[in-house]
Tab-separated table of C-alpha atoms and ligand atoms in Angstrom:
chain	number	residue	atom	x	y	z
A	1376	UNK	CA	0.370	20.490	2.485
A	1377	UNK	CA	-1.864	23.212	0.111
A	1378	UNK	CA	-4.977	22.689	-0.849
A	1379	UNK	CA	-6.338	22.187	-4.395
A	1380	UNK	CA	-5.137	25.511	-6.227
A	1381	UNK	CA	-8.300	26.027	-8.103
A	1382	UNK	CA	-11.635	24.812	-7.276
A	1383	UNK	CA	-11.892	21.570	-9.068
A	1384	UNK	CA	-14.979	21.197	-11.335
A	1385	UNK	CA	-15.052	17.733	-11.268
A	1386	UNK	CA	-14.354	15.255	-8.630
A	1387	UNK	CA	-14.060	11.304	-8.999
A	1388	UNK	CA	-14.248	8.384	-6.898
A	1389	UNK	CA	-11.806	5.872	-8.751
A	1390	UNK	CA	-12.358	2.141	-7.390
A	1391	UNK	CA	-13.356	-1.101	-8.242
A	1392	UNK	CA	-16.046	-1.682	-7.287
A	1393	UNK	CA	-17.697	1.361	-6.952
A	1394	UNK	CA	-21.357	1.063	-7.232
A	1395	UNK	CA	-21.765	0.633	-3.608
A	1396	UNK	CA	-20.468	4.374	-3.118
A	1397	UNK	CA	-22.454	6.634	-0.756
A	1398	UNK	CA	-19.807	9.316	-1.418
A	1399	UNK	CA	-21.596	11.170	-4.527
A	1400	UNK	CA	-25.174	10.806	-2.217
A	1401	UNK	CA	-23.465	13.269	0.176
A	1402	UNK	CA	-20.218	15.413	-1.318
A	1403	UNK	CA	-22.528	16.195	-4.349
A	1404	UNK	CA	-25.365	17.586	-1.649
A	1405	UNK	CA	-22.445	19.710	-0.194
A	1406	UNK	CA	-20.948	20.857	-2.836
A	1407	UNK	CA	-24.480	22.478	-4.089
A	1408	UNK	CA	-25.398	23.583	-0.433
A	1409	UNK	CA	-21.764	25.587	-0.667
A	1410	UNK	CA	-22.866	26.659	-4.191
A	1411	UNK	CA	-19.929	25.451	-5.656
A	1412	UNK	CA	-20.699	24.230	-9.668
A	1413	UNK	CA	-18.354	20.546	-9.174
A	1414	UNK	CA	-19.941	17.368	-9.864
A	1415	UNK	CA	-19.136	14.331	-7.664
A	1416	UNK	CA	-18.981	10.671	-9.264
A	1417	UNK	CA	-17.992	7.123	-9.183
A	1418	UNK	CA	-15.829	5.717	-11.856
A	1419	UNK	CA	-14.876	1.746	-11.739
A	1420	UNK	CA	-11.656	1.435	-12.880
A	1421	UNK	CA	-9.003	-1.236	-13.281
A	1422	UNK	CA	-5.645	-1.296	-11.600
A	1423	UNK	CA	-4.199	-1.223	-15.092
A	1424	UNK	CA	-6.274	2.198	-16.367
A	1425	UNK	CA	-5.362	3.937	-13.018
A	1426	UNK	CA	-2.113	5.740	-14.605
A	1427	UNK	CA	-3.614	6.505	-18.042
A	1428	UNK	CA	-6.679	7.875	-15.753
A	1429	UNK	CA	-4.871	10.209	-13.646
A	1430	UNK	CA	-3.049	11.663	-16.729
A	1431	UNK	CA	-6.045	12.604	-18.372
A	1432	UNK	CA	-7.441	14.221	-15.711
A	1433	UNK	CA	-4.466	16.219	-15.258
A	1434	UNK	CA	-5.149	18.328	-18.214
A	1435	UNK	CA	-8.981	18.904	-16.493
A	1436	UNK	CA	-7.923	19.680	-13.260
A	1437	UNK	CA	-10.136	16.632	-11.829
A	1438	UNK	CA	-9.934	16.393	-8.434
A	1439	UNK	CA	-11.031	13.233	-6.437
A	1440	UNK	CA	-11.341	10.220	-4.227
A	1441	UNK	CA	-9.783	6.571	-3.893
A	1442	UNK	CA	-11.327	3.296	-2.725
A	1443	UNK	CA	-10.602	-0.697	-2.775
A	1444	UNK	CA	-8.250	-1.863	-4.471
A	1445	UNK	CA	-6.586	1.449	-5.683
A	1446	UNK	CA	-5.491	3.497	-2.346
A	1447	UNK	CA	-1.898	1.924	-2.339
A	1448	UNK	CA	-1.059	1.799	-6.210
A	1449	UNK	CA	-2.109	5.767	-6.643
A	1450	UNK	CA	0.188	6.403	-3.431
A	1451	UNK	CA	3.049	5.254	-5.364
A	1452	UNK	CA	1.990	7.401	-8.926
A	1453	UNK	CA	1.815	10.772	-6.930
A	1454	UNK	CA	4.133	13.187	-7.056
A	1455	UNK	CA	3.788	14.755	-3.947
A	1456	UNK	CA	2.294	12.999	-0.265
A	1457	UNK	CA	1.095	13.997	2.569
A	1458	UNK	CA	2.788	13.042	5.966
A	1459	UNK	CA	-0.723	10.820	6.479
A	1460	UNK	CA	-0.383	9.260	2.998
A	1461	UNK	CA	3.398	8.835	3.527
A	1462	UNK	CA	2.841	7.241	6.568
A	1463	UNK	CA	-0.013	4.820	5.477
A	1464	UNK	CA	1.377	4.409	2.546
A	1465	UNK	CA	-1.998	4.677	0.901
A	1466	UNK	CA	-3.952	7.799	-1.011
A	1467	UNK	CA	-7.334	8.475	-0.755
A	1468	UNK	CA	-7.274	11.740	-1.881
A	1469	UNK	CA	-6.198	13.397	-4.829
A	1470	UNK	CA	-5.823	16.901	-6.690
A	1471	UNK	CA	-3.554	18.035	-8.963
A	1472	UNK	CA	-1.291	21.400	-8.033
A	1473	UNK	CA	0.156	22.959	-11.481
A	1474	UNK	CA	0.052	19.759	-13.117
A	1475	UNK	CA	1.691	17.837	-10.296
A	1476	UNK	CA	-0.534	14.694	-8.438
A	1477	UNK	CA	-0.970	15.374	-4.618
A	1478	UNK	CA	-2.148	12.812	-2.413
A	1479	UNK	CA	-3.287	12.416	0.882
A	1480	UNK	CA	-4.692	10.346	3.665
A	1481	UNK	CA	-7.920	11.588	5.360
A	1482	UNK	CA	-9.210	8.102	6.376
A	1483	UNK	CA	-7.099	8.290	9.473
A	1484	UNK	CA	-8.777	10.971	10.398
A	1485	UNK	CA	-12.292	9.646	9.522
A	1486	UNK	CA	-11.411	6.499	12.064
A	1487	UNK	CA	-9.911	8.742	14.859
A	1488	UNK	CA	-13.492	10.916	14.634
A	1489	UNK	CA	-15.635	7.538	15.437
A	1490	UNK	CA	-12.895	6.407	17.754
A	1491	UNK	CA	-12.626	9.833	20.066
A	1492	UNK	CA	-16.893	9.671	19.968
A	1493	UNK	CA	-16.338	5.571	21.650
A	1494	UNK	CA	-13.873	7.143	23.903
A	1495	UNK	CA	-16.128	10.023	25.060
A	1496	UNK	CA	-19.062	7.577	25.434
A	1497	UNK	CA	-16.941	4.841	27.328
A	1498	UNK	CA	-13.631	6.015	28.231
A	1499	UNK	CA	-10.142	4.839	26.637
A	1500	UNK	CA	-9.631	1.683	25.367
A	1501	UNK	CA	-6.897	-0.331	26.940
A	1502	UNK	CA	-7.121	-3.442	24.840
A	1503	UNK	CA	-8.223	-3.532	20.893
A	1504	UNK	CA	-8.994	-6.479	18.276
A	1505	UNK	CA	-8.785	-5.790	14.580
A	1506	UNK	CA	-10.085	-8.380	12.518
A	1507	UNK	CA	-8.860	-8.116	8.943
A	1508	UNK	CA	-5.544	-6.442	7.987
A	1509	UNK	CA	-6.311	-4.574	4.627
A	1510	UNK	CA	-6.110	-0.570	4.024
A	1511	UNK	CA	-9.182	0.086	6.268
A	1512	UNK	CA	-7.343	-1.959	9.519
A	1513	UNK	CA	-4.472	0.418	8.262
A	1514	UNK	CA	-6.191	3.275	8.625
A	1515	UNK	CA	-7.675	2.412	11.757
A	1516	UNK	CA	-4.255	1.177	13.388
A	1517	UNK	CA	-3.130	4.554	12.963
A	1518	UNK	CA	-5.803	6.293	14.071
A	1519	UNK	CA	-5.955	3.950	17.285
A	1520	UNK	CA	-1.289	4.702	17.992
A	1521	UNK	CA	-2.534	8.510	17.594
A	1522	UNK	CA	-4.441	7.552	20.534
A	1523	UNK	CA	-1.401	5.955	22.271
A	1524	UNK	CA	-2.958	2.827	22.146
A	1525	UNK	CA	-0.601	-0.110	21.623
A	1526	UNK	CA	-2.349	-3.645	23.348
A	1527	UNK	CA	-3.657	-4.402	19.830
A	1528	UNK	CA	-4.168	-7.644	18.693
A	1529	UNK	CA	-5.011	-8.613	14.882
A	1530	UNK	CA	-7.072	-11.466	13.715
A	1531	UNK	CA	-6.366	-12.228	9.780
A	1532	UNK	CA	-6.914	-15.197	8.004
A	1533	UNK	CA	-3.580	-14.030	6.008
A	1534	UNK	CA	-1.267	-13.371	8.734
A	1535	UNK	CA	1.490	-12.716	6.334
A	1536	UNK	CA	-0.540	-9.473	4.971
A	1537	UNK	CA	-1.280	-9.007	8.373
A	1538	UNK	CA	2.530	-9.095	9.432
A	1539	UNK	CA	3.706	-7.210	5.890
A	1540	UNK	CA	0.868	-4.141	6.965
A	1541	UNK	CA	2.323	-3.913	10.973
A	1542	UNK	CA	6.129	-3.322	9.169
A	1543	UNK	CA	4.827	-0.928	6.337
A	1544	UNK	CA	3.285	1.099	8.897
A	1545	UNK	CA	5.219	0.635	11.990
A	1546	UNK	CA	2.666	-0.750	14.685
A	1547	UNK	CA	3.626	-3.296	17.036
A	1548	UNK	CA	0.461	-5.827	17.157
A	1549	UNK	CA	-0.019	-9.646	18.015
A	1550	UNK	CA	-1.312	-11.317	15.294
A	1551	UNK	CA	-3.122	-13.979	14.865
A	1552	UNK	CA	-5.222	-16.639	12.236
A	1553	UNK	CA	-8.455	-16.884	13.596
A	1554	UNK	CA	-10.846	-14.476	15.779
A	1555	UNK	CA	-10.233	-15.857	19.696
A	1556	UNK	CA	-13.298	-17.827	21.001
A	1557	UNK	CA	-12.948	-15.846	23.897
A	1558	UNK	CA	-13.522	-12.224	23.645
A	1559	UNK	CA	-13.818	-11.051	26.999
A	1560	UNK	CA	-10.562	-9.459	27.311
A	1561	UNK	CA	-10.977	-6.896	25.010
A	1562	UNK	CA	-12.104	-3.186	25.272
A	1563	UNK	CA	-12.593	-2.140	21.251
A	1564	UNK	CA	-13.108	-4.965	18.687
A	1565	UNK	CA	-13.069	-3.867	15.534
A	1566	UNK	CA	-14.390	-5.357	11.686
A	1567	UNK	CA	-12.213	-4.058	9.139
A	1568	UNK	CA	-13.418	-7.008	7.028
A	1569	UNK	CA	-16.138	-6.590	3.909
A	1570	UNK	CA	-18.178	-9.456	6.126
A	1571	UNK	CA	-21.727	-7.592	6.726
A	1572	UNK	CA	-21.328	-5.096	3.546
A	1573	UNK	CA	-24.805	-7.884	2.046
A	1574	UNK	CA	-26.461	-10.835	3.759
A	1575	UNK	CA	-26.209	-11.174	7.193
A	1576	UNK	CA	-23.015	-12.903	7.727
A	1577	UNK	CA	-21.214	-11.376	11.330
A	1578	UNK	CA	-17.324	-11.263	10.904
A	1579	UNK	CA	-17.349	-13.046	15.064
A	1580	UNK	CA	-20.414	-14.069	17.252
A	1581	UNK	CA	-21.009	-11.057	19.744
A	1582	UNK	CA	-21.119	-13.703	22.925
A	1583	UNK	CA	-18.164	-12.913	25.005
A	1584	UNK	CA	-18.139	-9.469	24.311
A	1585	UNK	CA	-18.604	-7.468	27.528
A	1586	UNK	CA	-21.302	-5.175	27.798
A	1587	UNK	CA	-18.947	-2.565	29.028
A	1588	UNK	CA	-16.689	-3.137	25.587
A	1589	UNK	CA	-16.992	-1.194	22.003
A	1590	UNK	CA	-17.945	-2.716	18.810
A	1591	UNK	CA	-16.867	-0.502	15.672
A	1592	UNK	CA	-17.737	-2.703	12.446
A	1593	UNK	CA	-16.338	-0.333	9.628
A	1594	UNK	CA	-18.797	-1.650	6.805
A	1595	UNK	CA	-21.554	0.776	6.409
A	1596	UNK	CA	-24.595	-0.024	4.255
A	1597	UNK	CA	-27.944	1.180	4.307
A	1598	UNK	CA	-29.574	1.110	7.580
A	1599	UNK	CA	-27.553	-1.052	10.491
A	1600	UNK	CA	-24.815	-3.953	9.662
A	1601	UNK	CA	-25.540	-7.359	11.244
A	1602	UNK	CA	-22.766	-6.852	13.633
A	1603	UNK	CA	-24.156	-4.019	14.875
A	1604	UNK	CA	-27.771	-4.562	15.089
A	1605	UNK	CA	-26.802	-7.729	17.300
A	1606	UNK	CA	-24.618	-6.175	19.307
A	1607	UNK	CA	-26.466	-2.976	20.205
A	1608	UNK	CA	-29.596	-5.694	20.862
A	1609	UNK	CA	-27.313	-7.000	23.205
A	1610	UNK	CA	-26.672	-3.814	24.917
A	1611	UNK	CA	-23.215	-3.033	23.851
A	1612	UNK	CA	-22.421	0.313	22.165
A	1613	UNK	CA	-21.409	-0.469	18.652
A	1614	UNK	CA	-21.211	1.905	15.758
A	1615	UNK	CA	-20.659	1.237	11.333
A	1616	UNK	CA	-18.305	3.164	9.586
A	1617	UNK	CA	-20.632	5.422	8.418
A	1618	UNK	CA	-19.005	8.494	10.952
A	1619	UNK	CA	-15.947	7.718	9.626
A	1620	UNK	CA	-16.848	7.606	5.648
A	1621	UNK	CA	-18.685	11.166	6.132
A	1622	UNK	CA	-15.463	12.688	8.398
A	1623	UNK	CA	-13.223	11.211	5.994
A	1624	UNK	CA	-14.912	12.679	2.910
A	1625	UNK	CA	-15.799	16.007	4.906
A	1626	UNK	CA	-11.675	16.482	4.942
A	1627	UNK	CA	-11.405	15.331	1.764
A	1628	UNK	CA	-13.812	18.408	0.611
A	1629	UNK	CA	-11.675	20.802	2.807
A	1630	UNK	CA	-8.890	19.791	0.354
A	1631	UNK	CA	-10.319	20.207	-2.959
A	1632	UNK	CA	-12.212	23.195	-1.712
A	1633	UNK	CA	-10.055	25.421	0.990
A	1634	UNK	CA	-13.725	25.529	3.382
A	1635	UNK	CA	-15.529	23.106	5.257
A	1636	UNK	CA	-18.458	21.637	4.150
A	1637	UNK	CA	-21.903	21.565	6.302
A	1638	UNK	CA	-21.859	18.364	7.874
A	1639	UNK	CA	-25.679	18.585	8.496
A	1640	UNK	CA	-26.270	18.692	5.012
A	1641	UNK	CA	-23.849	15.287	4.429
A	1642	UNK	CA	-25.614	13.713	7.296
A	1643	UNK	CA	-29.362	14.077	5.926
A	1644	UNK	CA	-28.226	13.347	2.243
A	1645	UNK	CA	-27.340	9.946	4.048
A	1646	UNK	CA	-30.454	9.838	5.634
A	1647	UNK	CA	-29.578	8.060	8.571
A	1648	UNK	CA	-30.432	8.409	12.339
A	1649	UNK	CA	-26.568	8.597	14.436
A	1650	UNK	CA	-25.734	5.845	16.924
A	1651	UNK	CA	-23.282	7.975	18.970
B	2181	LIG	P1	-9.182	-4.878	1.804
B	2181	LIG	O1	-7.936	-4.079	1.659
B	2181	LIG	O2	-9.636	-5.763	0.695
B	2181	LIG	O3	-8.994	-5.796	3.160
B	2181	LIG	C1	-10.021	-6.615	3.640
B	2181	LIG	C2	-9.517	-7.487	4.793
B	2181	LIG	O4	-10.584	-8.354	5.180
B	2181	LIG	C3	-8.352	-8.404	4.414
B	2181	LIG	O5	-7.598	-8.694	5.566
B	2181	LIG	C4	-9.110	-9.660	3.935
B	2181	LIG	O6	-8.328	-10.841	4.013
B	2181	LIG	C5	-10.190	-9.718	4.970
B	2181	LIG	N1	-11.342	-10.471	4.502
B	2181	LIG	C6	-12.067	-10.269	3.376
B	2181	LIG	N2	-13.081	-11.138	3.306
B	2181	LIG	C7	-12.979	-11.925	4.407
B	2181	LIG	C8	-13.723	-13.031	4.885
B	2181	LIG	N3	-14.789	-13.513	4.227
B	2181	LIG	N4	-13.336	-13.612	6.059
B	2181	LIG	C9	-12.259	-13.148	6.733
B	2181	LIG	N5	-11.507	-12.093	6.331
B	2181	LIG	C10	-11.873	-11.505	5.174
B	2181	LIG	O7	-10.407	-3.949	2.121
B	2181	LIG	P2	-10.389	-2.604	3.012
B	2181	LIG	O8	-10.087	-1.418	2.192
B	2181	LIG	O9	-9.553	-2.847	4.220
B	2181	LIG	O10	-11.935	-2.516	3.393
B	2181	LIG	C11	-12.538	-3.446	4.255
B	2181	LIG	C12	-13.954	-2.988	4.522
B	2181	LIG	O11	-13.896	-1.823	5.347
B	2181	LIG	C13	-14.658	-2.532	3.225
B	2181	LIG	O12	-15.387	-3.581	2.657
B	2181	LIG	C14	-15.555	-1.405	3.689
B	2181	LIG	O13	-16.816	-1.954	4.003
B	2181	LIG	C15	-14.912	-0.935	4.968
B	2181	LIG	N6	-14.334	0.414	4.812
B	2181	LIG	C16	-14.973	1.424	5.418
B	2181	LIG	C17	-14.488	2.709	5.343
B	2181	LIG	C18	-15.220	3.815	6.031
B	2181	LIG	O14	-14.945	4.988	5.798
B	2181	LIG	N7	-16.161	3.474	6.883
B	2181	LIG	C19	-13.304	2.982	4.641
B	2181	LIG	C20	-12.649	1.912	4.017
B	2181	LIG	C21	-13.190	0.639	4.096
B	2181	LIG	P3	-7.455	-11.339	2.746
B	2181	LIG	O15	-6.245	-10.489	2.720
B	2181	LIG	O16	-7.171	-12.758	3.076
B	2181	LIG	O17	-8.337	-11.193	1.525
C-alpha cells in the first residue's frame, strides 16, 4: 500500500459527532513539531454529504481521518483498500493517490499496541469479553485473532449486529444479550461501548473481576473513565483507549506523511499521565 503521494496540506476528521475529537489536540502538535505546514480538523458531517465531501476534496488533495458513524460507508466509496480496511471492512484513513480514494485501517493496529502493553504487564490472555459489537469491538476482535486469541465471548444488547460483525469479519465468538453476572472466568474484558464517554455510568460492575484479569474500556475522555478509575481502585490493571487513539492516529500520520511522528510530542499535547 503507498503512502500519500504528496504531503497533504490539509487533513480532516469526517464524523458525526465530532466535537469530542482529541485528534486535532495532538496530529496538529505533530505535524508543527515535524515542521510540516498541514492543518488538522474536525468536520461533522452527515452520512448523506460523505460522497459529495470526498469529491471535493479530491481536487485539494485533502487527506484525513474517519470516525462514528462513517468508517464503513467511506470503505465502500474508496477506490483502493488496504488488506486491514479490506478485512474490517471499515476506513479510517484516507488520502487520495492521483485522484484515486485510498483507504485504510490503522485502528487495528492502535488496539493491538494497548493489547501487546496488557500482555507484557500480565501475560496472554486466554479468555476475553467484548461488550458491544460496533466498529471499535471490530477493530479490537482483530487485533485480539492477530494475537491468536480465539475464547472470546461478546456481550451485545443487539446480538444480531453482534452475529452480522463475527461473519463480516470472520471471528468465531459466543455471543450473548446481556454482560454475565459472573465475571470471574475471564482474563481481558473489554468496553467497546460509548457507556463512560460523560457521567459516570460503568458499561458492568467491576465485582467479579479478578484482580489478576485486564480491564481495557476503549472510551477515552479527559482524565480517567469510570470503568477505569473503579477498577484500578480495586487493584486491577485497566487502561482507556487513549494508547490506542494516539497509535492509531500516529500510523495514520505515517500515511499521509511517509515519517513517523514524535510520539512524545502527541502524548504531552494530550496532557495525560500513562497507565501502562
Ligand atoms: P458504534 O459502532 O456505535 O458501536 C457501539 C456499540 O455499543 C454497539 O454495539 C451499541 O449497541 C453498543 N451500545 C451503545 N450504547 C449502549 C448502551 N447504552 N448500552 C449497551 N450497549 C450500548 O461505536 P464504535 O465505533 O464501536 O465506538 C464505541 C466507543 O468506542 C466510542 O464511543 C469510543 O468511545 C470508543 N472508540 C475508541 C477508539 C480509540 O481509539 N480508543 C476508537 C473507536 C471508538 P447497538 O448496536 O444496540 O446500538
Amino acid at each position: 500500500m503507498r503512502n500519500a503521494a504528496a504531503h497533504p496540506t490539509e487533513i480532516v476528521l469526517l464524523g458525526d459527532p465530532v466535537a469530542h475529537s482529541l485528534s486535532p489536540l495532538f496530529q496538529n502538535a505533530a505535524i508543527k513539531a515535524a515542521g510540516f505546514s498541514a492543518t488538522y480538523s474536525a468536520r461533522r458531517v452527515e452520512i448523506n454529504e460523505l460522497e459529495s465531501t470526498l469529491l471535493a476534496f479530491r481536487d485539494k488533495n485533502v487527506a484525513g481521518n474517519v470516525t462514528i458513524p462513517h468508517k464503513e460507508h467511506v470503505a465502500t466509496l474508496c477506490k483502493e483498500l488496504s488488506s486491514t480496511a479490506t478485512r474490517a471492512a471499515a476506513v479510517n484513513t484516507f488520502w487520495f493517490d492521483e485522484g484515486a480514494l485510498v483507504g485504510d485501517n490503522t485502528d487495528i493496529a492502535g488496539a493491538s499496541s494497548t493489547l501487546t502493553k496488557l500482555v507484557k504487564v500480565r501475560g496472554i490472555f486466554s479468555r476475553c469479553l467484548v461488550v458491544g459489537a460496533g466498529g471499535a469491538a471490530a477493530s479490537l476482535l482483530l487485533a485480539l485473532s492477530d494475537m491468536q486469541l480465539h475464547d472470546i465471548d461478546i456481550s451485545a444488547r443487539n446480538t444480531h449486529r453482534a452475529n452480522a460483525l463475527c461473519q463480516r469479519i470472520r471471528i468465531s465468538a459466543s455471543v450473548m444479550d446481556n454482560v454475565p453476572s459472573d465475571l470471574s472466568k475471564y482474563d481481558l474484558i473489554v468496553n467497546a461501548t460509548p457507556i463512560g464517554i460523560s457521567g459516570n455510568d460503568l458499561p458492568f460492575g467491576i465485582e467479579t473481576i479478578r484482580a489478576d484479569a485486564c480491564v481495557f474500556d476503549l472510551v477515552y475522555r479527559r482524565g480517567l473513565t469510570p470503568l477505569v478509575k473503579q477498577a484500578l481502585d480495586a487493584g486491577i490493571l485497566a487502561t482507556d483507549g487513549l494508547d490506542m487513539l494516539v497509535a492509531q492516529g500516529a500510523l495514520s500520520f505515517e500515511k499521509w506523511f511517509g515519517v513517523s511522528p514524535d510520539l512524545s510530542v502527541m502524548w504531552s499535547a494530550v496532557g495525560e499521565e500513562r497507565q501502562l
